[in-house]
Amino acid sequence: ATRKDQNDLIILDRTLFVGGSSVFRSCDYTLKGAATMDDEKDEMTAQIKRRVKNNSLYQQQISAWRPLVTPTCISWIFVVVAILFLTLGAVILDQSAKTLELTKRYDDKCGNDAECTITLKVEEDMKGPIFFYYKLVNFYQNHRSYVMDYDIQQLQGDVDDTSSCSVEETKTKDGKSTYPCGLIANSFFNDVFTVYQNGRLLEGNEWDGSDISWESDRNTKFKGPDGGVAVLEEVNRNGTNGNRLPLPDDQNFQVWFRVAGLPRFNKLYRKIGMDLKKGDELTITIQNNFDVRKFNGEKHVFLSQVSWLGGSNFFLGSCYIIVGSLCAIYAVLMLSWRAHHARPLGKMEYYEWTGLGRVVNANG
């Protein structure tokens, strides 16, 4: 081709190239415009979804009751509270007074003896079931190190798991895992009581220990060892004081495991499923195993009825009476003051403008 033909081809090629770029740029601008419109549409949709619904609930336009609290109103509220608390306190004190109880300390009578006997005389007729408790004084179960020292997996059957117990002496002994481990199990109250009514031994339903722990503890929290009693030969069952440790499915241990919040507490031991008559004599034989001399403690036996409000609770009734009395006194004082020093509500003559953007009492 001649030089003229070559120049024409170059010009044509440049024209096509420039024209093609323009086409590509136009397509690119069209695609970008479409993408921007889609983004704006999505943003508008999101804003619509986030927009609070136009109704009285979402717009906080529901009618509301805004009581005007006045001294007279407050006084009558105290009157109502006083009546309720005084009534409830009187009912609780009355029921507590009707709940018959028998108690006797025995650690001072048993001394160092391995076995001792005490006698209780029934002063009034007691309708069954009657709850037989042991009572400890000056024993602190609420210490955090004590409360947390157990292994839940072991209590549910894994006899070798002592990882959660913190005191080494209660975890292993002679190369064997202690079952159950921990301070709660190691300090288990192991005195044993046998009761005779007028010389007759109480047993069976009359001396029932089958329903003394929580149902959730019996059915869920505490279980026997995996593999049955045969695996007990492979673990240590003795505590640091030579005491025999209980099994987790023992209800006496389950009751002991429910730690008390105060150093003076009662723990349910048995239920006497019969009535006791006035003049009955209860002879209680005690295997004296639990030593309280180390911490200057006391041990008692405690028998109690249970009313529809539970056991005797003079403290709770007294609290209601005290609070109700204080409310009544305060109500009387406020009503008396209002009766002799009444003042119309919102009367502005008692206030003056200070010029500082607030209103103050003109008399104060």
XYZ file of C-alpha atoms in Angstrom:
364
model
C 0.000 0.000 0.000
C 1.065 3.557 -0.658
C 2.001 5.948 2.156
C -1.357 7.702 1.610
C -3.222 4.425 2.119
C -1.230 3.697 5.261
C -2.057 7.138 6.680
C -5.782 6.615 5.973
C -5.689 3.259 7.824
C -3.997 4.850 10.858
C -6.598 7.636 10.936
C -9.419 5.085 10.654
C -7.931 2.956 13.418
C -7.615 5.974 15.740
C -11.184 6.991 14.975
C -12.478 3.524 15.810
C -10.362 3.446 18.988
C -11.592 6.842 20.154
C -15.160 6.015 19.212
C -14.950 2.687 20.987
C -13.628 4.346 24.132
C -16.564 6.730 24.059
C -18.968 3.817 23.768
C -17.270 2.019 26.657
C -17.326 5.149 28.766
C -21.035 5.620 28.054
C -21.766 2.019 29.068
C -19.678 2.439 32.212
C -21.552 5.608 33.165
C -24.866 3.834 32.576
C -23.858 0.911 34.820
C -22.616 3.243 37.548
C -25.869 5.195 37.393
C -27.925 2.026 37.748
C -25.827 0.865 40.730
C -26.244 4.244 42.420
C -30.001 4.111 41.950
C -30.112 0.596 43.435
C -28.084 1.764 46.463
C -30.375 4.722 46.998
C -33.398 2.456 46.727
C -31.957 0.059 49.319
C -31.167 2.961 51.635
C -34.706 4.301 51.316
C -36.105 0.832 52.042
C -33.900 0.556 55.132
C -35.029 3.986 56.331
C -38.665 2.995 55.890
C -38.094 -0.170 57.919
C -36.353 1.803 60.669
C -39.059 4.402 60.769
C -41.165 4.207 63.938
C -44.716 3.130 63.278
C -47.246 5.921 63.312
C -49.556 4.727 66.071
C -50.281 5.842 69.623
C -48.128 3.129 71.193
C -44.929 3.791 69.233
C -45.476 7.555 69.228
C -46.011 7.499 73.027
C -49.430 9.108 72.784
C -51.372 6.608 74.906
C -53.353 8.186 77.692
C -51.501 7.982 81.008
C -52.486 8.462 84.625
C -50.273 11.012 86.316
C -51.310 11.148 89.957
C -50.747 14.371 91.832
C -48.887 13.366 94.990
C -49.997 15.538 97.882
C -49.228 15.284 101.616
C -52.777 14.077 102.256
C -52.433 11.385 99.582
C -49.145 10.186 101.073
C -50.678 10.117 104.545
C -53.490 7.812 103.429
C -51.024 5.563 101.656
C -49.198 5.184 104.972
C -52.531 4.429 106.660
C -53.263 1.607 104.198
C -49.738 0.164 104.536
C -50.005 0.350 108.328
C -53.309 -1.547 108.344
C -51.973 -4.253 106.009
C -48.675 -4.725 107.872
C -50.251 -4.707 111.329
C -52.857 -7.254 110.232
C -50.301 -9.519 108.585
C -47.939 -9.243 111.554
C -50.716 -10.138 113.997
C -51.663 -13.196 111.929
C -48.046 -14.412 111.752
C -47.528 -13.919 115.500
C -50.788 -15.726 116.242
C -49.829 -18.719 114.078
C -46.332 -18.761 115.568
C -47.795 -18.839 119.067
C -50.019 -21.788 118.098
C -47.096 -23.744 116.621
C -45.878 -26.061 119.386
C -42.167 -26.764 119.734
C -39.916 -28.895 121.917
C -36.175 -28.360 122.184
C -33.305 -29.522 124.377
C -29.559 -29.144 124.320
C -27.647 -32.407 124.579
C -23.943 -31.827 123.879
C -23.394 -30.699 127.490
C -25.121 -33.836 128.786
C -23.418 -36.313 126.475
C -19.916 -34.946 127.034
C -17.328 -37.341 125.627
C -19.624 -40.380 125.744
C -20.096 -42.282 122.525
C -23.791 -42.710 123.326
C -26.195 -40.835 125.568
C -29.906 -40.506 126.250
C -32.116 -37.480 126.815
C -35.831 -37.219 127.594
C -38.479 -34.767 126.370
C -41.913 -34.345 127.940
C -44.798 -33.375 125.652
C -46.620 -30.444 127.304
C -49.480 -30.083 124.797
C -51.098 -32.269 122.143
C -49.077 -32.084 118.951
C -50.762 -32.980 115.690
C -48.611 -34.818 113.174
C -46.603 -34.729 111.063
C -44.025 -33.434 113.531
C -40.625 -32.416 112.207
C -37.541 -33.621 114.066
C -34.512 -31.345 113.593
C -31.019 -31.173 114.935
C -29.789 -27.686 115.746
C -26.213 -26.400 115.634
C -24.945 -23.193 117.208
C -21.739 -21.345 116.260
C -21.129 -23.436 113.133
C -20.454 -21.256 110.065
C -21.505 -22.926 106.827
C -21.607 -19.628 104.921
C -17.868 -19.170 104.336
C -17.175 -18.964 100.607
C -14.320 -21.503 100.697
C -16.640 -23.930 102.465
C -19.658 -23.339 100.230
C -17.705 -23.834 96.969
C -15.658 -26.869 98.025
C -17.357 -29.754 96.196
C -17.318 -31.394 92.777
C -20.696 -31.546 91.051
C -19.552 -34.185 88.555
C -18.527 -36.455 91.407
C -21.854 -35.929 93.154
C -23.571 -37.049 89.958
C -21.698 -40.343 89.682
C -18.091 -39.802 88.540
C -16.339 -41.010 91.700
C -12.808 -40.198 90.464
C -13.472 -36.561 89.549
C -12.159 -34.370 92.387
C -10.861 -31.487 90.242
C -13.239 -28.865 91.677
C -12.398 -29.597 95.316
C -9.782 -27.143 96.578
C -8.515 -28.610 99.872
C -5.966 -31.301 99.073
C -6.593 -33.262 102.296
C -10.226 -33.783 101.287
C -9.426 -34.830 97.683
C -7.172 -37.898 97.972
C -5.884 -40.255 100.626
C -3.453 -43.169 100.257
C -3.445 -42.639 96.488
C -7.238 -42.981 96.204
C -9.841 -40.367 95.345
C -11.965 -39.316 98.302
C -15.667 -39.864 97.649
C -17.290 -37.438 98.097
C -14.575 -34.791 98.288
C -14.684 -31.292 99.743
C -15.220 -29.540 103.045
C -19.014 -29.917 103.071
C -18.824 -33.699 102.865
C -15.852 -33.900 105.225
C -17.746 -31.972 107.952
C -20.989 -33.958 107.569
C -23.096 -34.052 110.741
C -23.047 -37.736 111.686
C -24.865 -37.965 115.012
C -27.528 -40.687 114.903
C -30.867 -40.384 116.705
C -33.283 -43.101 117.819
C -36.610 -42.072 119.399
C -38.891 -44.003 121.742
C -42.415 -42.875 122.596
C -43.326 -44.098 126.070
C -40.794 -46.904 125.620
C -41.977 -47.882 122.114
C -39.495 -47.525 119.241
C -40.597 -45.227 116.424
C -39.938 -46.748 113.013
C -41.371 -46.974 109.519
C -43.784 -44.149 108.675
C -43.634 -42.965 112.269
C -39.925 -42.186 111.807
C -39.747 -41.269 108.124
C -36.560 -40.185 106.380
C -37.683 -40.783 102.793
C -38.836 -37.231 102.056
C -36.599 -34.862 104.003
C -34.519 -33.357 101.170
C -35.556 -31.285 98.173
C -37.125 -33.255 95.339
C -34.756 -31.634 92.817
C -31.790 -32.774 94.920
C -33.022 -36.368 95.086
C -33.923 -36.655 91.405
C -31.392 -34.431 89.639
C -28.493 -33.035 91.615
C -27.298 -36.070 93.578
C -26.857 -39.544 92.116
C -25.226 -42.790 93.145
C -21.812 -43.848 91.806
C -21.503 -44.857 88.152
C -20.932 -48.605 88.065
C -22.794 -49.303 91.303
C -21.469 -49.996 94.777
C -18.619 -52.162 93.400
C -16.577 -49.061 92.537
C -16.653 -47.909 96.170
C -13.849 -50.364 96.920
C -11.555 -48.292 94.680
C -12.066 -44.946 96.475
C -11.446 -43.526 99.934
C -14.604 -43.245 102.077
C -13.037 -41.793 105.236
C -12.747 -38.123 106.182
C -9.808 -36.298 107.690
C -11.026 -37.046 111.241
C -11.557 -40.740 110.571
C -15.300 -40.179 110.091
C -17.186 -42.234 107.527
C -18.244 -40.094 104.569
C -21.862 -40.227 103.351
C -22.936 -41.207 99.864
C -24.422 -38.443 97.673
C -27.782 -40.234 97.452
C -28.104 -40.173 101.272
C -30.879 -37.676 102.045
C -29.244 -36.685 105.327
C -26.225 -35.567 103.303
C -28.460 -33.736 100.813
C -30.034 -31.793 103.699
C -26.576 -31.001 105.117
C -25.387 -29.881 101.677
C -28.018 -27.087 101.663
C -25.728 -24.773 103.599
C -27.140 -22.323 106.161
C -26.630 -18.578 105.982
C -26.348 -18.041 109.744
C -24.251 -19.759 112.431
C -27.387 -20.919 114.293
C -29.522 -23.242 112.178
C -31.822 -26.261 112.151
C -31.544 -29.219 109.777
C -34.391 -31.650 109.208
C -33.539 -35.200 110.310
C -36.848 -37.123 110.301
C -40.610 -36.699 110.174
C -42.702 -38.192 112.958
C -45.837 -39.304 111.138
C -48.148 -39.526 114.155
C -49.774 -37.365 116.808
C -48.155 -36.852 120.180
C -50.406 -36.555 123.202
C -49.982 -34.400 126.249
C -47.915 -36.276 128.830
C -46.087 -38.482 126.288
C -42.450 -39.068 127.092
C -39.940 -39.126 124.273
C -36.662 -40.883 124.974
C -33.968 -39.997 122.442
C -30.872 -42.158 122.175
C -27.977 -40.351 120.506
C -24.789 -41.714 118.982
C -22.555 -38.777 119.839
C -20.168 -38.588 116.844
C -20.053 -34.903 115.871
C -17.599 -32.949 118.014
C -18.529 -29.301 118.635
C -15.950 -28.540 121.328
C -13.348 -27.427 118.766
C -15.413 -24.376 117.807
C -17.335 -23.842 121.103
C -20.550 -24.971 119.474
C -23.782 -26.413 120.781
C -26.018 -29.269 119.701
C -29.774 -29.421 120.270
C -32.709 -31.592 119.281
C -35.726 -29.633 118.095
C -39.286 -30.833 117.405
C -41.813 -28.584 115.713
C -45.206 -28.580 114.090
C -45.761 -26.822 110.775
C -48.725 -24.530 110.109
C -49.978 -23.126 106.816
C -47.355 -20.378 107.249
C -44.576 -22.871 107.900
C -42.778 -23.097 111.217
C -42.787 -20.631 114.088
C -41.401 -17.244 113.040
C -41.774 -14.543 115.679
C -39.069 -12.442 114.044
C -40.990 -12.006 110.788
C -44.217 -11.151 112.605
C -42.404 -8.652 114.810
C -40.874 -6.955 111.750
C -44.325 -6.480 110.199
C -45.683 -5.071 113.468
C -42.781 -2.615 113.847
C -42.975 -1.345 110.259
C -46.778 -1.076 110.433
C -46.570 0.869 113.703
C -44.036 3.316 112.243
C -46.256 3.885 109.190
C -49.273 4.484 111.454
C -47.365 7.012 113.592
C -46.088 8.845 110.525
C -49.580 8.949 108.985
C -51.113 10.354 112.167
C -48.445 13.039 112.417
C -48.855 14.103 108.777
C -52.659 14.174 108.945
C -52.574 16.154 112.199
C -50.177 18.680 110.694
C -52.355 19.061 107.597
C -55.448 19.521 109.744
C -53.910 22.428 111.679
C -51.615 23.896 109.022
C -53.546 23.393 105.801
C -52.343 25.235 102.732
C -53.971 25.343 99.253
C -52.024 23.371 96.722
C -49.972 25.497 94.317
C -50.754 28.841 95.960
C -48.147 31.166 94.453
C -48.256 33.821 97.177
C -45.888 31.623 99.133
C -43.243 31.968 96.410
C -41.322 34.894 94.912
C -39.354 35.422 91.706
C -35.625 35.749 92.324
C -34.640 36.802 88.809
C -32.264 33.870 88.614
C -34.561 31.608 86.662
C -36.136 29.878 89.641
C -38.926 30.317 92.156
C -38.158 30.063 95.872
C -40.199 30.013 99.056
C -40.982 33.552 100.116
C -40.792 32.566 103.782
C -37.555 30.635 103.590
